[in-house]
Each structure stands twice: as structure tokens, then as C-alpha cells.
């Protein structure tokens, strides 16, 4: 495990990442687990439990390179069941070594990142076999699922509105790209990166309205994600 700064004392009820290992098909693999319990919701692009809503847990699971399964959501559910997890959760996958995760903290925000950049590039890349500017063909097959290799899980200690949750995902993504560039890499990420933001459920006041990079909580999210992603990306130079 690597951390870019010493962790402050945990806040009451603050989600904490747990590192677990398991054996599958002759492989020793790791996964990170956040046990949220009631009172939290998540906004994520996770393959299992993605979207916005209450979640009881978050799982970031390592799988072998050349992942052969075509049902990653069911696979994640199996891992969750083996951990005794119940209720609806969010599950992410990565071919990166999860035990080498990096984390950073800023003003109560914690960002945890697993980084594998073997297949990286720019988001706006020309379609294979098509010159830039040409219209896409209607019959282009969908790309097969591949586990994401840069997964970001952000825990925020204050409630966020729906709009702020979406804004937080965008802010985390911007900070990740900034970190990759600061690490000297010529990419915006990998084709299957995922982001997950955890926050307490809002009360009657609706939660914080903003999470852009110049808002109070967005700035903290950006700095935490940048610190964790930069620490993970530097070895890939």
C-alpha cells in the first residue's frame, strides 16, 4: 500500500477501505471493500450498481489480465456474497494490482486509486479503421468488456445533491487527467476507467449544491484525486 500523506483521525461513520485477498483459478487476487451501511449513497460508473442511489458497500476487485468472463456484474456479485455483503452495492473491476493502491486526503475527502496503465490513450481517439472526421458506420460492433485499469473511489464527508454528485465525478476525472499529464504520460486514461463517489444521504436541505473544482468540496476532491492518481501513475513513466 502506498499513501501520499498520513491519514488524519477517522471521522465518525467515515467509510474506510479494507484490503482483502482471495484465490480464483490458481490466482491470488486482492480487492478493496468499503462497508457503508445505511445512510450513504453513491454516484458511479461501476459495472455493478452504477448510477446514483443508496448503496450498502463498494467493491473494487482485481481480476487477471486477459479477463475471460462475459458477466462481470455477476462475478462481482459472487465476490460480494463471499464477503457476506448484503443489500445493493457498487462493484468495480481492474486488472491492476489492487494491493498497490494509492490514497490521498484533503479537508475530510479521501481518494483511493488503483492504477494500471498498460493500455492507455486519449479519450477522443479516431475509430479503428476510420480517418478522423469521417462519420461512424452504423454496424460497428460494440467493444468487448475489459476491466477498468484506473479506478477512483472518493469518500466525501458531507451530503451532495444529485447535480453535485455528477459534478464530483467530472471533477475527479479532470483531476485524474491532470495527474497523468503531471506524471509525464501522454494519455487521458484507459478505455475503461471508472469513478465512484460516496457521500452521506442528503437531508431535507438537499446537500451541497456544487462540486466543481473551484467549489469548497470540489476543490478538495480534485486535490485528493490528483494526489492519489499522481502517486499511482509515476511508476508507469
Tab-separated table of C-alpha atoms in Angstrom:
chain	number	residue	atom	x	y	z
A	1	UNK	CA	0.000	0.000	0.000
A	2	UNK	CA	1.172	3.498	-0.765
A	3	UNK	CA	-0.095	6.761	0.657
A	4	UNK	CA	0.900	10.284	-0.265
A	5	UNK	CA	0.202	11.681	3.187
A	6	UNK	CA	-0.524	10.492	6.685
A	7	UNK	CA	-4.178	9.794	7.280
A	8	UNK	CA	-5.971	12.109	9.739
A	9	UNK	CA	-8.093	10.587	12.522
A	10	UNK	CA	-11.217	8.946	11.097
A	11	UNK	CA	-14.449	10.877	11.296
A	12	UNK	CA	-17.359	9.125	12.942
A	13	UNK	CA	-19.003	6.905	10.335
A	14	UNK	CA	-16.332	7.667	7.730
A	15	UNK	CA	-16.103	4.885	5.096
A	16	UNK	CA	-12.754	3.099	5.340
A	17	UNK	CA	-11.187	0.866	2.688
A	18	UNK	CA	-10.399	-2.721	3.705
A	19	UNK	CA	-7.882	-4.788	1.696
A	20	UNK	CA	-8.807	-8.455	1.237
A	21	UNK	CA	-7.353	-11.298	-0.796
A	22	UNK	CA	-8.913	-14.336	-2.421
A	23	UNK	CA	-7.914	-17.241	-4.685
A	24	UNK	CA	-9.571	-17.779	-8.075
A	25	UNK	CA	-8.495	-20.301	-10.720
A	26	UNK	CA	-4.982	-20.526	-9.340
A	27	UNK	CA	-4.551	-16.752	-8.953
A	28	UNK	CA	-4.123	-14.845	-5.710
A	29	UNK	CA	-6.105	-11.654	-6.185
A	30	UNK	CA	-6.966	-8.667	-3.994
A	31	UNK	CA	-9.986	-6.444	-3.600
A	32	UNK	CA	-10.800	-3.281	-1.697
A	33	UNK	CA	-14.035	-3.113	0.243
A	34	UNK	CA	-15.924	-0.168	1.740
A	35	UNK	CA	-18.704	-1.208	4.144
A	36	UNK	CA	-21.064	1.761	4.087
A	37	UNK	CA	-24.141	0.530	5.883
A	38	UNK	CA	-27.308	2.671	5.886
A	39	UNK	CA	-27.253	6.406	5.266
A	40	UNK	CA	-24.899	6.576	2.280
A	41	UNK	CA	-25.435	6.914	-1.421
A	42	UNK	CA	-23.092	6.536	-4.359
A	43	UNK	CA	-22.722	8.045	-7.812
A	44	UNK	CA	-20.614	5.873	-10.065
A	45	UNK	CA	-19.927	4.374	-13.466
A	46	UNK	CA	-19.437	0.964	-11.814
A	47	UNK	CA	-20.268	-2.131	-13.853
A	48	UNK	CA	-22.349	-3.363	-10.894
A	49	UNK	CA	-24.711	-0.935	-9.154
A	50	UNK	CA	-23.744	2.079	-11.246
A	51	UNK	CA	-25.758	5.299	-11.311
A	52	UNK	CA	-26.971	7.308	-8.304
A	53	UNK	CA	-28.640	5.796	-5.279
A	54	UNK	CA	-28.294	4.291	-1.801
A	55	UNK	CA	-25.536	1.684	-1.585
A	56	UNK	CA	-24.511	-0.529	1.332
A	57	UNK	CA	-20.997	-1.274	0.082
A	58	UNK	CA	-18.440	-0.573	-2.635
A	59	UNK	CA	-16.084	-3.218	-4.030
A	60	UNK	CA	-13.018	-2.711	-6.249
A	61	UNK	CA	-11.896	-6.178	-7.336
A	62	UNK	CA	-8.733	-7.285	-9.100
A	63	UNK	CA	-9.070	-9.822	-11.920
A	64	UNK	CA	-6.364	-11.498	-14.018
A	65	UNK	CA	-5.104	-9.925	-17.231
A	66	UNK	CA	-6.948	-11.250	-20.248
A	67	UNK	CA	-10.123	-11.478	-18.177
A	68	UNK	CA	-12.204	-14.255	-19.817
A	69	UNK	CA	-15.659	-13.805	-18.286
A	70	UNK	CA	-18.508	-12.031	-20.071
A	71	UNK	CA	-20.600	-11.436	-16.931
A	72	UNK	CA	-18.545	-9.038	-14.763
A	73	UNK	CA	-21.623	-7.890	-12.823
A	74	UNK	CA	-22.399	-11.450	-11.771
A	75	UNK	CA	-18.735	-12.076	-10.936
A	76	UNK	CA	-18.665	-9.019	-8.658
A	77	UNK	CA	-21.890	-10.164	-7.001
A	78	UNK	CA	-20.244	-13.527	-6.299
A	79	UNK	CA	-17.241	-11.833	-4.664
A	80	UNK	CA	-19.591	-9.677	-2.581
A	81	UNK	CA	-21.595	-12.724	-1.475
A	82	UNK	CA	-18.388	-14.498	-0.434
A	83	UNK	CA	-17.640	-11.493	1.802
A	84	UNK	CA	-21.087	-11.784	3.382
A	85	UNK	CA	-22.243	-8.469	1.932
A	86	UNK	CA	-25.963	-7.838	1.657
A	87	UNK	CA	-28.088	-5.131	0.098
A	88	UNK	CA	-27.320	-3.202	-3.042
A	89	UNK	CA	-23.723	-2.214	-3.639
A	90	UNK	CA	-21.417	-0.886	-6.346
A	91	UNK	CA	-18.689	-3.036	-7.870
A	92	UNK	CA	-15.689	-2.072	-9.997
A	93	UNK	CA	-13.036	-4.251	-11.654
A	94	UNK	CA	-9.422	-3.746	-12.604
A	95	UNK	CA	-6.508	-5.762	-13.933
A	96	UNK	CA	-4.161	-3.597	-11.834
A	97	UNK	CA	-2.616	-4.899	-8.621
A	98	UNK	CA	-5.159	-3.711	-6.080
A	99	UNK	CA	-2.745	-4.186	-3.166
A	100	UNK	CA	-0.643	-1.373	-4.703
A	101	UNK	CA	-3.482	1.146	-4.317
A	102	UNK	CA	-2.661	4.761	-3.518
A	103	UNK	CA	-4.663	7.171	-1.393
A	104	UNK	CA	-4.689	10.863	-0.560
A	105	UNK	CA	-6.691	13.058	1.794
A	106	UNK	CA	-7.740	16.690	1.720
A	107	UNK	CA	-10.095	18.500	4.081
A	108	UNK	CA	-12.045	15.371	5.027
A	109	UNK	CA	-12.144	13.937	1.483
A	110	UNK	CA	-10.379	10.620	0.835
A	111	UNK	CA	-9.491	9.389	-2.669
A	112	UNK	CA	-8.373	5.823	-3.261
A	113	UNK	CA	-6.998	4.877	-6.683
A	114	UNK	CA	-5.905	1.621	-8.292
A	115	UNK	CA	-3.723	2.301	-11.298
A	116	UNK	CA	-2.767	0.140	-14.252
A	117	UNK	CA	-1.821	1.956	-17.450
A	118	UNK	CA	-0.709	-0.809	-19.787
A	119	UNK	CA	-3.489	0.064	-22.259
A	120	UNK	CA	-3.766	3.836	-22.257
A	121	UNK	CA	-4.552	6.604	-24.690
A	122	UNK	CA	-6.615	9.714	-25.338
A	123	UNK	CA	-10.373	9.777	-24.869
A	124	UNK	CA	-11.076	11.402	-28.265
A	125	UNK	CA	-9.337	8.877	-30.499
A	126	UNK	CA	-10.300	8.071	-34.103
A	127	UNK	CA	-12.401	4.948	-34.579
A	128	UNK	CA	-10.301	1.974	-35.703
A	129	UNK	CA	-10.169	1.790	-39.482
A	130	UNK	CA	-11.734	5.243	-39.929
A	131	UNK	CA	-9.993	8.544	-40.636
A	132	UNK	CA	-10.597	11.446	-38.270
A	133	UNK	CA	-13.674	13.433	-39.338
A	134	UNK	CA	-15.447	10.538	-41.046
A	135	UNK	CA	-18.906	9.559	-39.864
A	136	UNK	CA	-19.043	6.276	-37.880
A	137	UNK	CA	-20.552	3.224	-39.530
A	138	UNK	CA	-23.910	2.039	-38.185
A	139	UNK	CA	-22.761	-1.584	-37.966
A	140	UNK	CA	-19.621	-1.116	-35.872
A	141	UNK	CA	-19.733	-3.826	-33.165
A	142	UNK	CA	-19.542	-2.810	-29.512
A	143	UNK	CA	-16.150	-3.309	-27.902
A	144	UNK	CA	-15.925	-6.319	-25.560
A	145	UNK	CA	-15.852	-5.625	-21.840
A	146	UNK	CA	-12.410	-5.165	-20.325
A	147	UNK	CA	-11.892	-4.441	-16.633
A	148	UNK	CA	-11.016	-0.820	-15.961
A	149	UNK	CA	-7.430	-0.168	-15.004
A	150	UNK	CA	-7.699	3.238	-13.308
A	151	UNK	CA	-10.441	3.056	-10.708
A	152	UNK	CA	-11.142	6.016	-8.423
A	153	UNK	CA	-13.224	5.821	-5.239
A	154	UNK	CA	-13.822	9.134	-3.461
A	155	UNK	CA	-15.390	9.407	0.004
A	156	UNK	CA	-16.861	12.828	0.831
A	157	UNK	CA	-17.989	13.522	4.427
A	158	UNK	CA	-20.903	15.826	3.547
A	159	UNK	CA	-24.157	15.189	1.641
A	160	UNK	CA	-24.164	16.189	-2.030
A	161	UNK	CA	-27.138	16.956	-4.241
A	162	UNK	CA	-27.696	14.862	-7.375
A	163	UNK	CA	-26.131	17.568	-9.522
A	164	UNK	CA	-23.156	17.879	-7.174
A	165	UNK	CA	-22.599	14.104	-7.263
A	166	UNK	CA	-22.421	14.186	-11.051
A	167	UNK	CA	-20.196	17.259	-10.814
A	168	UNK	CA	-17.924	15.389	-8.375
A	169	UNK	CA	-17.434	12.561	-10.888
A	170	UNK	CA	-16.461	15.119	-13.540
A	171	UNK	CA	-14.103	16.884	-11.123
A	172	UNK	CA	-12.435	13.593	-10.162
A	173	UNK	CA	-11.963	12.738	-13.837
A	174	UNK	CA	-10.405	16.136	-14.580
A	175	UNK	CA	-8.030	15.708	-11.644
A	176	UNK	CA	-7.060	12.227	-12.860
A	177	UNK	CA	-6.145	13.565	-16.305
A	178	UNK	CA	-4.142	16.395	-14.704
A	179	UNK	CA	-2.258	13.808	-12.627
A	180	UNK	CA	-1.455	11.676	-15.673
A	181	UNK	CA	-0.077	14.690	-17.503
A	182	UNK	CA	1.894	15.767	-14.434
A	183	UNK	CA	3.370	12.246	-14.327
A	184	UNK	CA	4.674	12.787	-17.864
A	185	UNK	CA	2.222	10.415	-19.564
A	186	UNK	CA	0.685	11.210	-22.952
A	187	UNK	CA	-2.844	9.975	-22.226
A	188	UNK	CA	-6.131	10.840	-20.566
A	189	UNK	CA	-6.556	7.376	-19.071
A	190	UNK	CA	-7.525	3.887	-20.203
A	191	UNK	CA	-10.631	2.952	-22.231
A	192	UNK	CA	-12.450	1.514	-19.219
A	193	UNK	CA	-11.616	3.732	-16.220
A	194	UNK	CA	-14.315	4.037	-13.561
A	195	UNK	CA	-15.186	6.581	-10.864
A	196	UNK	CA	-17.222	6.144	-7.689
A	197	UNK	CA	-18.201	8.955	-5.282
A	198	UNK	CA	-19.519	8.088	-1.807
A	199	UNK	CA	-21.393	10.665	0.297
A	200	UNK	CA	-23.956	10.680	3.112
A	201	UNK	CA	-27.573	10.813	2.030
A	202	UNK	CA	-28.879	14.394	1.960
A	203	UNK	CA	-31.480	15.531	4.445
A	204	UNK	CA	-34.317	17.951	3.843
A	205	UNK	CA	-31.873	20.680	2.786
A	206	UNK	CA	-30.754	18.625	-0.222
A	207	UNK	CA	-26.995	18.553	0.322
A	208	UNK	CA	-24.182	20.670	-1.085
A	209	UNK	CA	-25.189	22.136	-4.436
A	210	UNK	CA	-21.774	22.268	-6.118
A	211	UNK	CA	-18.724	20.023	-6.511
A	212	UNK	CA	-16.877	21.709	-9.374
A	213	UNK	CA	-13.125	22.229	-8.962
A	214	UNK	CA	-13.490	25.803	-7.614
A	215	UNK	CA	-16.197	24.943	-5.067
A	216	UNK	CA	-15.196	24.109	-1.496
A	217	UNK	CA	-15.776	20.376	-1.703
A	218	UNK	CA	-14.943	20.028	-5.379
A	219	UNK	CA	-11.527	21.593	-4.786
A	220	UNK	CA	-10.869	19.080	-2.018
A	221	UNK	CA	-11.997	16.218	-4.256
A	222	UNK	CA	-9.715	17.448	-7.031
A	223	UNK	CA	-6.658	17.721	-4.782
A	224	UNK	CA	-7.237	14.315	-3.177
A	225	UNK	CA	-7.772	12.552	-6.509
A	226	UNK	CA	-4.796	14.325	-8.078
A	227	UNK	CA	-2.536	13.286	-5.207
A	228	UNK	CA	-3.615	9.637	-5.255
A	229	UNK	CA	-3.602	9.330	-9.060
A	230	UNK	CA	-0.209	11.030	-9.388
A	231	UNK	CA	1.309	8.644	-6.826
A	232	UNK	CA	-0.087	5.682	-8.752
A	233	UNK	CA	0.872	6.956	-12.211
A	234	UNK	CA	4.506	7.889	-11.547
A	235	UNK	CA	5.805	4.290	-11.597
A	236	UNK	CA	4.275	3.894	-15.091
A	237	UNK	CA	6.585	6.504	-16.628
